[in-house]
Structure formats: structure tokens, C-alpha cells
Amino acid sequence: MRVAIIGTGYVGLTTGVCLGFIGHSVSCLDTDYSKIAALRAGEIPIYEPNLSDLLEEARPNLRFTSSYAEAIPDAEVVFIAVGTPPTPSGAPNLEYLSQAARCIGQHMNGDFTVVVNKSTVPIGSGNWVDSLLRESYEQRHGTKSADFAVASNPEFLREGSALHDSLYPDRIVIGADESRALELLYSLYRPILDQTFNAPTYLPRPDWVSAIPLVSTDLASAELIKYAANAFLALKISFINEIGLLAERVGANISEVARGIGLDSRIGSRFLNAGIGWGGSCFGKDTAALVATAGEYGLSMPIVEAARKINCRQRDRVVEKLLHELKILKGRTIGILGLAFKPNTDDLREAPSVEIVQKLVDRGVRVKVHDPIALDRFQREHGAMSVQSCKTVEEVVEGCDALVLVTEWNEYRDLDWETLAAKMRCPVVLDGRHALDREKLTRAGYQYLTLA
Ligand code: UGA
């Protein structure tokens, strides 16, 4: 099938590459010409494991362009995957979405087209995009009526494992109020639904994956599924962090508690890792948007709001723990291990590290930071924070009064902790992710701390 994808961020680019890989002819469009030029030259503007390998395999089916006139007229399916960044009120900024919808409307050729919202958009956006498309199509083509349908196909991929999540998803959700749209999207996703594509060697099909469930529903339900899914995952993390606080007071081990409840299949063991809490461009933005949408209907969402508060509290607790341990923070040197909002990405949007570093700097701490991938980006985006960027962990630990593990990159687990301890002024480690081996570190002479 002929597909156009508007936006080459995490969602758009991953979707484009995966659809190209399973055999569709895909035009990836971005109005940022520098991104398109880079992609044409084989450079990937984001850090995502295996994306460049899959892009090379899919390349014969991919085109990169900045021109709507090139991408839209022939496309049977057009995905909108533009950013919807948060505004101060919590409601997402829909400017890019509206621009994309208008440009698509102007360039549709009159043959039946399905326009799909892939970006996370507020409930009701499907109808709004429908009206924008109709309006701009009519402005361009006069009275001739447009033949299109709007669908919602929310994305559940996680940064860092985006390709895996796209090729082997837990489910595919498609929402539309017109059956023609549902049928077209069903055909588009058939190779993934039936798992008939040849798995790439570097992304082997997991043993447990066979046919992928399809949830085919109406527009509003699909839109709400996305928000509800992210809110629930955020809630799970905040729930375990709330229990963690109590676990600390009663002397219980939160990792054991998480394992003990997670093995109940009704609860499930994933997203119960206690610690610093969530960051990234999704959970914060989407929980805020959900609360804002509910507000428009005169509803409050106390559970989601509580999850957000608990997540903020976890970041304060890092400072409280260090203060409790070191008694005085002013003038101390503290090392931060990990800046990205989670491992395997260089994304710093709403990364807990940024807030924690700021809180420490505000208290007069000399902060040294390290990240295997996101260090340069941190310097570019947060260079004003006057911290010392270190290329190696050895450089960070030199003269440190404490280390805080903020992002659980694998390589931090296997460090030579004994040798590092000797270089610290005071071997204290606050493991913000329950990622390190408590016994090993204690044996190596560390005061090993967790948030719970
Ligand atoms: C999240 C969802 O997991 C995806 O399903 C969704 O498609 C995506 O948002 C989106 O809306 O675009 P992502 O933000 O990439 O994906 O990252 P996650 O792996 O979900 O992690 C989010 C944050 O939660 C990270 O900061 C991570 O460290 C934290 N986390 C995760 C915990 O603190 N504890 C856990 O047990 C799990």
C-alpha cells in the first residue's frame, strides 16, 4: 500500500521504517528540511537501537521529503505523527497537528484516503482533524466533496525498544467511525497482525509472539485507550513508590514486595520498579492532558493527580536522602550517573536527572554528571546549569561525597565498584533505580542507599 507519514520523530520515523520493512511504499515527510537531508544521507536524527539497520533494509520502500505535494496525492493512508508538546496549562499544543491536517487536506487528490492520528492527541481530535481536512480540501478544490475518513491508531512503543514494540506489539488499536477506514488499516497491518514477515536477525521474534490481537473500535474509544494506558502505567509506578515509602518505614524490602505482588497475574510484574519515578515526553504530558480534558467536562481525576504528585515527591526524596546521609549539602561534590530519562535513549525531555541536578545546584552542591549517550545533548540543552560533564565514571567519582544512580544503564551494573570506592571522598551510593547489587556494593565498602 502507499503510505505517507507526517513527522519524523520517534513515532513517525519508527512507524515509517517498520511499514517500509513489511513491504509498503512509504513517504516520510518532515517540514524540517535538515532532518530530511540527514535521513536521505542515511543519518538518523534520533538515538534508537537498530533503527539504522532496519532503515537500510527498508530503504528501497522509503522516500524522505518535505513536500506535501509529493507525499500526499497518491497516498492511501496518511499518518499524522507530529509532536504535541505540553503547554503550561497541561493541555497539549495542537499547532503542528492542525498545520499537518490543513496541508494534507489541500493535497488529497479526491480518491478515498484514510488520515490516521498516530500522535497522542486529546479526545475529540479525530473530529477536529476531520473538519480541518474538509475545510482545507474545499478551499483548494471548490465544491467537489472530499472522500476520506479519519482514524485513530495510538502508538504504544517505548523509546529505546521502539522497533521491537512496533514489530511485536501487545496489541494494535484502530479506531474509526467508518468501516472502510478500519478495513484499510487492517490490510496495512496484516503482516504484523499475522506475524508473516521475516524477522530481522537483530530483532528476532520472541517465542511467545504469534498472532497479535487487534482492537478495532470507534474513534473516541481509541483516543481514550492511549491516555488510559499511559495513565495506568504511570499509576503503577507511583503506586509502588507510595508503597515504597511505607516499606522503608516498616523495614520491608520494596523489591521483594514488588515481586510478591507482581507475580499475581492480575497485577503483573512490569512497571513495578520503585525508585526515582517516571520521566520522558509521555507520562507527564499525557497524565496532565487527561486531567485537563476531564476538567473541560467538569470532572476531577484524583487518582491520576495523586500519581503525578507522588512522582514529583520522589525527586525531592533524592535530595532529602542525601541531606540525611551527608548532613550538609553546601560545598559537597555529588556525582550523577545517568542523565537520559531511561536507558537506551538520549532523550532528556522531563528527565528526572535535570530536576535533581537543578535542586542540588540550588543547594550549593558541586555536581558532576555522566551518561553513556546523552552527555553531549545534556551539555547542549542544559549547559547553563554549571555542572561538570565527565566522559568516564572514573572522572565522576574522583573526590565525590556521594553518587546518585539516576538512569539504570547496564554498564553501571558492571563497574569495578571496589576501585571506584577508593577514589571517592566518601563512598556513598544512592541507587535511584534498584539497579545495583546491594551486597556487592556493601562488600566494596559503600554506604548503599535506595529511596525505599
Ligand atoms: C511510554 C509507554 O510505556 C509507551 O507504551 C507509550 O507508547 C509511550 O510512553 C508514548 O506515549 O509515546 P516511554 O515514555 O518511551 O513509553 O518509556 P517507558 O519505558 O514507559 O518509561 C517511562 C518512565 O517510567 C521512565 O523514566 C522509566 O525510568 C520509568 N519507569 C518505568 C519507572 O520508574 N519504573 C518502572 O517500573 C518502569
Short mmCIF file of C-alpha atoms and ligand atoms in Angstrom, two decimals:
data_model
loop_
_atom_site.label_atom_id
_atom_site.label_comp_id
_atom_site.label_asym_id
_atom_site.label_seq_id
_atom_site.Cartn_x
_atom_site.Cartn_y
_atom_site.Cartn_z
CA MET A 1 0.00 0.00 0.00
CA ARG A 2 1.03 3.62 -0.47
CA VAL A 3 1.55 5.40 2.82
CA ALA A 4 2.59 8.91 3.88
CA ILE A 5 3.83 9.74 7.37
CA ILE A 6 3.90 13.32 8.59
CA GLY A 7 6.61 13.87 11.21
CA THR A 8 9.91 12.00 11.55
CA GLY A 9 10.23 11.98 15.33
CA TYR A 10 10.34 8.76 17.37
CA VAL A 11 6.85 7.68 16.43
CA GLY A 12 6.79 8.81 12.79
CA LEU A 13 10.20 7.52 11.82
CA THR A 14 9.80 4.19 13.57
CA THR A 15 6.37 3.68 12.03
CA GLY A 16 7.64 4.62 8.58
CA VAL A 17 10.63 2.32 8.76
CA CYS A 18 8.56 -0.60 10.06
CA LEU A 19 5.84 -0.17 7.41
CA GLY A 20 8.53 0.08 4.72
CA PHE A 21 10.18 -3.02 6.13
CA ILE A 22 6.97 -5.07 5.84
CA GLY A 23 6.63 -4.05 2.20
CA HIS A 24 4.60 -0.85 1.99
CA SER A 25 5.71 2.10 -0.06
CA VAL A 26 6.25 4.90 2.44
CA SER A 27 6.89 8.64 2.09
CA CYS A 28 8.20 10.15 5.32
CA LEU A 29 7.58 13.88 5.43
CA ASP A 30 9.03 16.47 7.77
CA THR A 31 8.88 20.23 7.36
CA ASP A 32 12.35 20.41 8.96
CA TYR A 33 14.44 20.09 5.83
CA SER A 34 17.67 19.44 7.76
CA LYS A 35 16.13 16.25 9.16
CA ILE A 36 15.08 15.13 5.68
CA ALA A 37 18.53 15.86 4.28
CA ALA A 38 20.10 13.84 7.10
CA LEU A 39 17.73 10.90 6.54
CA ARG A 40 18.42 10.93 2.80
CA ALA A 41 22.11 10.74 3.63
CA GLY A 42 21.43 7.72 5.87
CA GLU A 43 21.81 9.61 9.15
CA ILE A 44 19.26 9.04 11.89
CA PRO A 45 18.30 12.19 13.79
CA ILE A 46 17.38 10.24 16.97
CA TYR A 47 19.14 7.60 19.03
CA GLU A 48 17.16 4.37 18.83
CA PRO A 49 18.76 0.91 18.86
CA ASN A 50 18.72 -0.90 15.47
CA LEU A 51 16.84 1.86 13.70
CA SER A 52 19.63 2.48 11.20
CA ASP A 53 19.86 -1.26 10.38
CA LEU A 54 16.14 -1.55 9.74
CA LEU A 55 16.12 1.68 7.78
CA GLU A 56 18.77 0.27 5.46
CA GLU A 57 16.69 -2.88 4.91
CA ALA A 58 13.56 -0.84 4.26
CA ARG A 59 15.29 1.83 2.19
CA PRO A 60 14.01 0.63 -1.23
CA ASN A 61 10.47 1.28 0.05
CA LEU A 62 11.19 4.61 1.72
CA ARG A 63 11.26 8.16 0.46
CA PHE A 64 12.06 11.25 2.51
CA THR A 65 10.55 14.57 1.57
CA SER A 66 9.50 17.97 2.84
CA SER A 67 6.85 18.37 0.16
CA TYR A 68 3.17 17.65 0.82
CA ALA A 69 2.58 17.82 -2.94
CA GLU A 70 4.95 14.88 -3.33
CA ALA A 71 3.80 12.76 -0.40
CA ILE A 72 0.02 13.14 -0.17
CA PRO A 73 -1.84 12.86 -3.50
CA ASP A 74 -1.06 9.18 -4.10
CA ALA A 75 -1.19 8.01 -0.50
CA GLU A 76 -4.00 5.65 0.52
CA VAL A 77 -3.15 6.06 4.19
CA VAL A 78 -1.68 9.20 5.76
CA PHE A 79 -0.36 9.05 9.32
CA ILE A 80 -0.07 12.22 11.36
CA ALA A 81 2.82 11.69 13.78
CA VAL A 82 3.76 15.25 14.67
CA GLY A 83 4.67 16.46 18.15
CA THR A 84 2.02 17.60 20.61
CA PRO A 85 4.24 19.19 23.29
CA PRO A 86 2.68 20.25 26.58
CA THR A 87 1.60 23.83 27.23
CA PRO A 88 1.83 25.38 30.72
CA SER A 89 -1.85 24.55 31.37
CA GLY A 90 -1.27 20.83 30.79
CA ALA A 91 -3.26 20.79 27.55
CA PRO A 92 -1.12 19.74 24.57
CA ASN A 93 -0.10 22.22 21.89
CA LEU A 94 -2.03 21.20 18.77
CA GLU A 95 -0.49 23.70 16.39
CA TYR A 96 1.59 21.13 14.48
CA LEU A 97 -1.38 18.81 14.26
CA SER A 98 -3.60 21.50 12.79
CA GLN A 99 -0.91 22.57 10.31
CA ALA A 100 -0.42 18.98 9.19
CA ALA A 101 -4.18 18.41 8.80
CA ARG A 102 -4.60 21.56 6.71
CA CYS A 103 -1.68 20.67 4.42
CA ILE A 104 -2.97 17.12 3.97
CA GLY A 105 -6.45 18.43 3.14
CA GLN A 106 -5.03 20.73 0.49
CA HIS A 107 -3.15 17.93 -1.22
CA MET A 108 -5.55 14.97 -1.12
CA ASN A 109 -6.48 14.04 -4.69
CA GLY A 110 -10.11 13.05 -4.12
CA ASP A 111 -9.60 9.25 -4.05
CA PHE A 112 -10.52 7.59 -0.77
CA THR A 113 -7.80 8.34 1.82
CA VAL A 114 -7.59 7.35 5.46
CA VAL A 115 -5.97 10.01 7.63
CA VAL A 116 -4.72 8.48 10.85
CA ASN A 117 -3.89 10.24 14.10
CA LYS A 118 -0.84 8.46 15.42
CA SER A 119 0.30 11.31 17.65
CA THR A 120 -1.17 11.25 21.14
CA VAL A 121 -3.98 13.74 20.73
CA PRO A 122 -6.76 14.84 23.05
CA ILE A 123 -10.02 13.00 22.90
CA GLY A 124 -12.15 14.56 20.20
CA SER A 125 -9.19 15.40 17.95
CA GLY A 126 -10.40 12.92 15.35
CA ASN A 127 -13.49 15.03 14.73
CA TRP A 128 -11.46 18.21 14.76
CA VAL A 129 -8.96 16.85 12.20
CA ASP A 130 -11.92 15.72 10.08
CA SER A 131 -13.28 19.27 9.96
CA LEU A 132 -9.85 20.79 9.20
CA LEU A 133 -9.31 18.33 6.34
CA ARG A 134 -12.74 19.02 4.86
CA GLU A 135 -12.31 22.78 5.12
CA SER A 136 -8.86 22.89 3.52
CA TYR A 137 -9.81 20.39 0.83
CA GLU A 138 -12.82 22.51 -0.14
CA GLN A 139 -10.77 25.70 -0.10
CA ARG A 140 -8.45 24.11 -2.64
CA HIS A 141 -10.89 22.11 -4.72
CA GLY A 142 -14.07 24.16 -4.55
CA THR A 143 -17.34 22.32 -4.14
CA LYS A 144 -16.07 18.84 -5.07
CA SER A 145 -16.53 16.85 -1.86
CA ALA A 146 -13.59 15.02 -0.34
CA ASP A 147 -13.58 11.25 0.07
CA PHE A 148 -11.67 10.47 3.25
CA ALA A 149 -12.07 9.10 6.74
CA VAL A 150 -10.20 9.90 9.94
CA ALA A 151 -8.93 7.11 12.16
CA SER A 152 -7.04 6.89 15.41
CA ASN A 153 -4.22 4.39 15.72
CA PRO A 154 -2.50 5.13 19.02
CA GLU A 155 1.13 4.23 19.43
CA PHE A 156 2.36 2.16 22.35
CA LEU A 157 6.05 1.98 21.52
CA ARG A 158 8.63 2.80 24.16
CA GLU A 159 11.72 4.79 23.31
CA GLY A 160 14.72 2.52 23.46
CA SER A 161 12.73 -0.50 22.29
CA ALA A 162 10.64 1.26 19.66
CA LEU A 163 11.24 -1.24 16.84
CA HIS A 164 10.62 -4.25 18.98
CA ASP A 165 7.37 -2.71 20.24
CA SER A 166 6.27 -1.87 16.68
CA LEU A 167 7.01 -5.24 15.11
CA TYR A 168 5.87 -7.33 18.11
CA PRO A 169 3.22 -5.20 19.81
CA ASP A 170 0.97 -6.49 22.61
CA ARG A 171 -1.98 -5.24 20.54
CA ILE A 172 -2.88 -2.91 17.71
CA VAL A 173 -5.68 -0.44 18.36
CA ILE A 174 -7.59 1.08 15.46
CA GLY A 175 -10.48 3.46 15.96
CA ALA A 176 -12.70 4.84 13.22
CA ASP A 177 -16.34 5.59 12.71
CA GLU A 178 -16.24 4.29 9.10
CA SER A 179 -15.76 0.64 8.25
CA ARG A 180 -13.79 1.40 5.05
CA ALA A 181 -11.09 3.01 7.20
CA LEU A 182 -10.95 0.05 9.56
CA GLU A 183 -10.64 -2.37 6.64
CA LEU A 184 -7.82 -0.42 5.01
CA LEU A 185 -5.84 -0.24 8.24
CA TYR A 186 -6.45 -3.91 8.87
CA SER A 187 -4.87 -4.71 5.48
CA LEU A 188 -1.99 -2.35 6.20
CA TYR A 189 -1.14 -4.06 9.47
CA ARG A 190 -1.89 -7.61 8.33
CA PRO A 191 1.78 -8.74 8.12
CA ILE A 192 2.28 -7.61 11.73
CA LEU A 193 -1.08 -8.91 12.97
CA ASP A 194 -0.39 -12.34 11.42
CA GLN A 195 3.38 -12.12 12.02
CA THR A 196 4.09 -13.22 8.45
CA PHE A 197 7.17 -11.03 7.87
CA ASN A 198 10.69 -12.43 8.13
CA ALA A 199 12.07 -11.21 11.43
CA PRO A 200 15.36 -9.29 11.15
CA THR A 201 18.28 -11.19 12.72
CA TYR A 202 18.96 -8.33 15.14
CA LEU A 203 15.29 -8.18 16.19
CA PRO A 204 14.29 -11.82 16.47
CA ARG A 205 10.65 -12.68 17.04
CA PRO A 206 10.19 -13.58 20.72
CA ASP A 207 8.99 -17.17 21.29
CA TRP A 208 5.74 -16.04 22.88
CA VAL A 209 4.69 -13.87 19.93
CA SER A 210 2.19 -15.35 17.47
CA ALA A 211 -0.90 -13.54 16.17
CA ILE A 212 -1.26 -10.00 17.54
CA PRO A 213 -4.68 -9.04 18.95
CA LEU A 214 -6.50 -6.26 17.09
CA VAL A 215 -8.77 -3.87 18.96
CA SER A 216 -11.00 -2.32 16.36
CA THR A 217 -13.24 0.34 17.84
CA ASP A 218 -14.70 3.82 17.45
CA LEU A 219 -12.62 7.00 17.29
CA ALA A 220 -13.22 8.32 20.81
CA SER A 221 -12.52 4.95 22.43
CA ALA A 222 -9.21 4.56 20.59
CA GLU A 223 -8.18 8.05 21.66
CA LEU A 224 -9.07 7.35 25.28
CA ILE A 225 -7.30 3.95 25.23
CA LYS A 226 -3.98 5.70 24.64
CA TYR A 227 -4.39 8.11 27.55
CA ALA A 228 -5.78 5.46 29.86
CA ALA A 229 -2.88 3.10 29.06
CA ASN A 230 -0.22 5.70 29.84
CA ALA A 231 -2.05 6.90 32.94
CA PHE A 232 -2.34 3.35 34.23
CA LEU A 233 1.37 2.65 33.70
CA ALA A 234 2.26 5.94 35.39
CA LEU A 235 -0.08 4.99 38.22
CA LYS A 236 1.59 1.61 38.65
CA ILE A 237 4.98 3.28 39.08
CA SER A 238 3.61 5.82 41.56
CA PHE A 239 1.75 3.10 43.42
CA ILE A 240 4.92 1.10 44.01
CA ASN A 241 6.73 4.28 45.04
CA GLU A 242 3.98 5.08 47.54
CA ILE A 243 4.19 1.57 48.97
CA GLY A 244 7.98 2.01 48.94
CA LEU A 245 7.80 4.88 51.36
CA LEU A 246 5.84 2.77 53.81
CA ALA A 247 8.12 -0.22 53.18
CA GLU A 248 11.07 1.88 54.26
CA ARG A 249 9.34 2.91 57.49
CA VAL A 250 8.28 -0.63 58.44
CA GLY A 251 11.59 -2.18 57.36
CA ALA A 252 10.23 -4.10 54.37
CA ASN A 253 12.14 -4.65 51.12
CA ILE A 254 10.27 -2.93 48.29
CA SER A 255 11.83 -5.11 45.58
CA GLU A 256 10.54 -8.21 47.37
CA VAL A 257 7.14 -6.58 47.80
CA ALA A 258 7.01 -5.71 44.09
CA ARG A 259 7.94 -9.26 43.14
CA GLY A 260 5.42 -10.66 45.57
CA ILE A 261 2.54 -8.66 44.17
CA GLY A 262 3.67 -8.69 40.54
CA LEU A 263 3.51 -12.46 40.31
CA ASP A 264 -0.23 -12.20 40.72
CA SER A 265 -1.14 -12.21 37.04
CA ARG A 266 -3.99 -9.79 37.72
CA ILE A 267 -1.38 -7.25 38.80
CA GLY A 268 1.57 -8.19 36.55
CA SER A 269 5.23 -7.66 37.33
CA ARG A 270 6.14 -4.94 34.83
CA PHE A 271 6.32 -1.24 35.75
CA LEU A 272 6.68 -2.01 39.42
CA ASN A 273 10.30 -0.95 39.70
CA ALA A 274 10.37 1.53 42.57
CA GLY A 275 12.71 4.49 42.55
CA ILE A 276 13.06 7.98 41.17
CA GLY A 277 9.92 7.60 39.10
CA TRP A 278 8.94 8.33 35.57
CA GLY A 279 10.29 10.92 33.17
CA GLY A 280 10.12 11.29 29.41
CA SER A 281 7.85 13.02 26.99
CA CYS A 282 4.81 10.82 27.53
CA PHE A 283 3.66 10.04 31.06
CA GLY A 284 3.95 13.59 32.39
CA LYS A 285 2.34 15.14 29.33
CA ASP A 286 -0.40 12.56 28.94
CA THR A 287 -1.45 12.45 32.59
CA ALA A 288 -1.59 16.27 32.56
CA ALA A 289 -3.66 16.21 29.37
CA LEU A 290 -6.05 13.63 30.81
CA VAL A 291 -6.62 15.76 33.89
CA ALA A 292 -7.11 18.83 31.65
CA THR A 293 -9.62 17.02 29.42
CA ALA A 294 -11.56 15.78 32.43
CA GLY A 295 -11.59 19.37 33.71
CA GLU A 296 -13.27 20.50 30.49
CA TYR A 297 -16.11 18.12 31.38
CA GLY A 298 -16.27 19.32 34.98
CA LEU A 299 -14.60 16.15 36.26
CA SER A 300 -11.63 15.72 38.55
CA MET A 301 -9.22 12.78 38.31
CA PRO A 302 -7.91 12.36 41.85
CA ILE A 303 -6.13 9.06 41.19
CA VAL A 304 -4.18 10.39 38.22
CA GLU A 305 -3.43 13.62 40.07
CA ALA A 306 -2.11 11.68 43.04
CA ALA A 307 0.14 9.65 40.74
CA ARG A 308 1.60 12.89 39.42
CA LYS A 309 2.21 14.26 42.93
CA ILE A 310 3.93 11.10 44.08
CA ASN A 311 6.19 11.23 41.04
CA CYS A 312 7.29 14.78 41.92
CA ARG A 313 7.85 13.77 45.53
CA GLN A 314 10.32 11.06 44.51
CA ARG A 315 12.66 13.69 43.10
CA ASP A 316 12.56 15.67 46.33
CA ARG A 317 13.29 12.49 48.22
CA VAL A 318 16.64 12.16 46.44
CA VAL A 319 17.74 15.45 47.98
CA GLU A 320 16.24 14.55 51.37
CA LYS A 321 18.11 11.23 51.42
CA LEU A 322 21.41 12.86 50.55
CA LEU A 323 20.83 15.56 53.15
CA HIS A 324 20.06 12.95 55.78
CA GLU A 325 23.20 10.98 54.95
CA LEU A 326 25.67 13.85 54.41
CA LYS A 327 24.08 16.29 56.90
CA ILE A 328 25.37 19.30 54.93
CA LEU A 329 24.99 19.60 51.16
CA LYS A 330 26.54 23.02 50.56
CA GLY A 331 30.06 22.60 49.24
CA ARG A 332 29.74 18.84 48.71
CA THR A 333 30.55 17.11 45.42
CA ILE A 334 27.88 14.76 44.13
CA GLY A 335 28.12 12.61 41.01
CA ILE A 336 25.10 11.78 38.84
CA LEU A 337 25.19 8.53 36.91
CA GLY A 338 22.75 8.64 34.02
CA LEU A 339 21.01 11.65 32.52
CA ALA A 340 18.65 10.23 29.88
CA PHE A 341 15.09 9.72 31.17
CA LYS A 342 15.69 5.97 30.85
CA PRO A 343 18.38 3.68 29.39
CA ASN A 344 18.89 3.22 25.64
CA THR A 345 17.83 6.69 24.66
CA ASP A 346 19.44 10.13 24.63
CA ASP A 347 16.09 11.79 25.30
CA LEU A 348 16.18 14.31 28.15
CA ARG A 349 12.59 15.51 28.00
CA GLU A 350 11.29 15.64 31.57
CA ALA A 351 14.29 13.56 32.62
CA PRO A 352 14.42 13.27 36.43
CA SER A 353 18.17 13.98 36.20
CA VAL A 354 17.57 17.55 35.07
CA GLU A 355 15.37 18.40 38.04
CA ILE A 356 17.58 16.60 40.52
CA VAL A 357 20.73 18.33 39.24
CA GLN A 358 18.96 21.70 39.49
CA LYS A 359 17.83 21.02 43.06
CA LEU A 360 21.39 20.09 44.06
CA VAL A 361 22.95 23.08 42.32
CA ASP A 362 20.41 25.32 44.09
CA ARG A 363 21.66 23.93 47.39
CA GLY A 364 25.25 24.82 46.62
CA VAL A 365 26.38 21.33 45.58
CA ARG A 366 29.15 20.87 43.03
CA VAL A 367 27.59 18.42 40.57
CA LYS A 368 29.44 16.08 38.20
CA VAL A 369 27.45 14.20 35.58
CA HIS A 370 27.91 11.20 33.29
CA ASP A 371 25.79 9.43 30.70
CA PRO A 372 26.95 6.95 28.06
CA ILE A 373 24.86 8.57 25.30
CA ALA A 374 23.09 11.72 26.47
CA LEU A 375 26.07 13.73 27.78
CA ASP A 376 26.51 15.92 24.68
CA ARG A 377 22.81 16.56 24.48
CA PHE A 378 22.74 17.49 28.15
CA GLN A 379 25.53 20.00 27.57
CA ARG A 380 23.68 21.46 24.59
CA GLU A 381 20.29 21.68 26.26
CA HIS A 382 21.23 22.32 29.89
CA GLY A 383 24.73 23.76 29.63
CA ALA A 384 23.63 26.78 31.64
CA MET A 385 23.34 24.68 34.80
CA SER A 386 27.08 24.89 35.54
CA VAL A 387 27.82 21.24 36.23
CA GLN A 388 30.94 19.29 35.34
CA SER A 389 30.37 16.87 32.45
CA CYS A 390 32.54 13.78 32.74
CA LYS A 391 33.33 11.40 29.89
CA THR A 392 34.03 8.49 32.24
CA VAL A 393 32.65 7.24 35.53
CA GLU A 394 36.23 7.32 36.93
CA GLU A 395 36.26 11.07 36.33
CA VAL A 396 32.90 11.47 38.10
CA VAL A 397 33.80 9.59 41.26
CA GLU A 398 37.07 11.47 41.84
CA GLY A 399 36.56 13.37 45.09
CA CYS A 400 32.81 12.71 45.30
CA ASP A 401 30.92 12.71 48.57
CA ALA A 402 28.12 10.63 47.05
CA LEU A 403 26.94 9.15 43.79
CA VAL A 404 23.33 9.03 42.63
CA LEU A 405 22.33 6.45 40.04
CA VAL A 406 19.51 8.15 38.15
CA THR A 407 19.35 6.08 34.93
CA GLU A 408 19.95 2.36 35.08
CA TRP A 409 22.25 1.94 32.06
CA ASN A 410 23.54 -1.64 32.01
CA GLU A 411 27.16 -0.60 32.08
CA TYR A 412 26.74 0.90 35.57
CA ARG A 413 25.90 -2.53 36.94
CA ASP A 414 29.24 -3.98 35.92
CA LEU A 415 31.57 -1.19 37.04
CA ASP A 416 34.63 -2.02 39.11
CA TRP A 417 32.94 -0.62 42.19
CA GLU A 418 35.79 -1.54 44.54
CA THR A 419 38.38 0.51 42.64
CA LEU A 420 35.93 3.39 42.29
CA ALA A 421 35.26 3.48 46.06
CA ALA A 422 38.92 4.28 46.70
CA LYS A 423 38.67 7.41 44.56
CA MET A 424 35.65 8.82 46.37
CA ARG A 425 35.93 11.10 49.34
CA CYS A 426 33.09 9.21 50.90
CA PRO A 427 31.76 6.00 49.30
CA VAL A 428 28.00 6.65 49.36
CA VAL A 429 25.75 5.43 46.55
CA LEU A 430 22.09 6.32 46.28
CA ASP A 431 20.69 3.76 43.84
CA GLY A 432 17.64 5.56 42.50
CA ARG A 433 16.55 2.61 40.35
CA HIS A 434 17.23 -0.52 42.44
CA ALA A 435 19.63 -1.44 39.68
CA LEU A 436 22.83 -2.26 41.56
CA ASP A 437 23.79 -5.26 43.65
CA ARG A 438 23.39 -4.16 47.26
CA GLU A 439 25.61 -6.94 48.64
CA LYS A 440 28.39 -6.35 46.14
CA LEU A 441 28.45 -2.64 46.87
CA THR A 442 28.30 -3.10 50.60
CA ARG A 443 31.21 -5.57 50.37
CA ALA A 444 33.11 -2.99 48.33
CA GLY A 445 32.77 -0.57 51.25
CA TYR A 446 29.85 1.59 50.13
CA GLN A 447 27.08 3.01 52.16
CA TYR A 448 24.31 1.72 49.84
CA LEU A 449 21.08 3.73 49.86
CA THR A 450 17.80 3.47 47.98
CA LEU A 451 14.75 5.70 48.02
CA ALA A 452 12.85 2.87 49.68
C1 UGA B 1 5.70 5.23 27.37
C2 UGA B 1 4.85 3.97 27.29
O1 UGA B 1 5.50 2.90 28.00
C3 UGA B 1 4.61 3.56 25.84
O2 UGA B 1 3.74 2.44 25.80
C4 UGA B 1 3.97 4.74 25.08
O3 UGA B 1 3.81 4.44 23.71
C5 UGA B 1 4.88 5.96 25.20
O4 UGA B 1 5.06 6.27 26.59
C6 UGA B 1 4.21 7.11 24.49
O5 UGA B 1 3.13 7.53 24.92
O6 UGA B 1 4.71 7.54 23.45
P1 UGA B 1 8.32 5.76 27.16
O7 UGA B 1 7.97 7.10 27.73
O8 UGA B 1 9.18 5.68 25.95
O9 UGA B 1 6.98 4.93 26.82
O10 UGA B 1 9.11 4.98 28.30
P2 UGA B 1 8.78 3.89 29.41
O11 UGA B 1 9.61 2.69 29.16
O12 UGA B 1 7.34 3.68 29.56
O13 UGA B 1 9.36 4.60 30.71
C7 UGA B 1 8.79 5.82 31.21
C8 UGA B 1 9.44 6.22 32.52
O14 UGA B 1 8.99 5.38 33.58
C9 UGA B 1 10.97 6.13 32.52
O15 UGA B 1 11.50 7.30 33.11
C10 UGA B 1 11.27 4.92 33.38
O16 UGA B 1 12.50 5.02 34.05
C11 UGA B 1 10.10 4.97 34.37
N1 UGA B 1 9.79 3.67 34.98
C12 UGA B 1 9.38 2.63 34.20
C13 UGA B 1 9.88 3.51 36.36
O17 UGA B 1 10.22 4.45 37.10
N2 UGA B 1 9.57 2.29 36.91
C14 UGA B 1 9.17 1.24 36.16
O18 UGA B 1 8.90 0.16 36.73
C15 UGA B 1 9.08 1.41 34.77
#
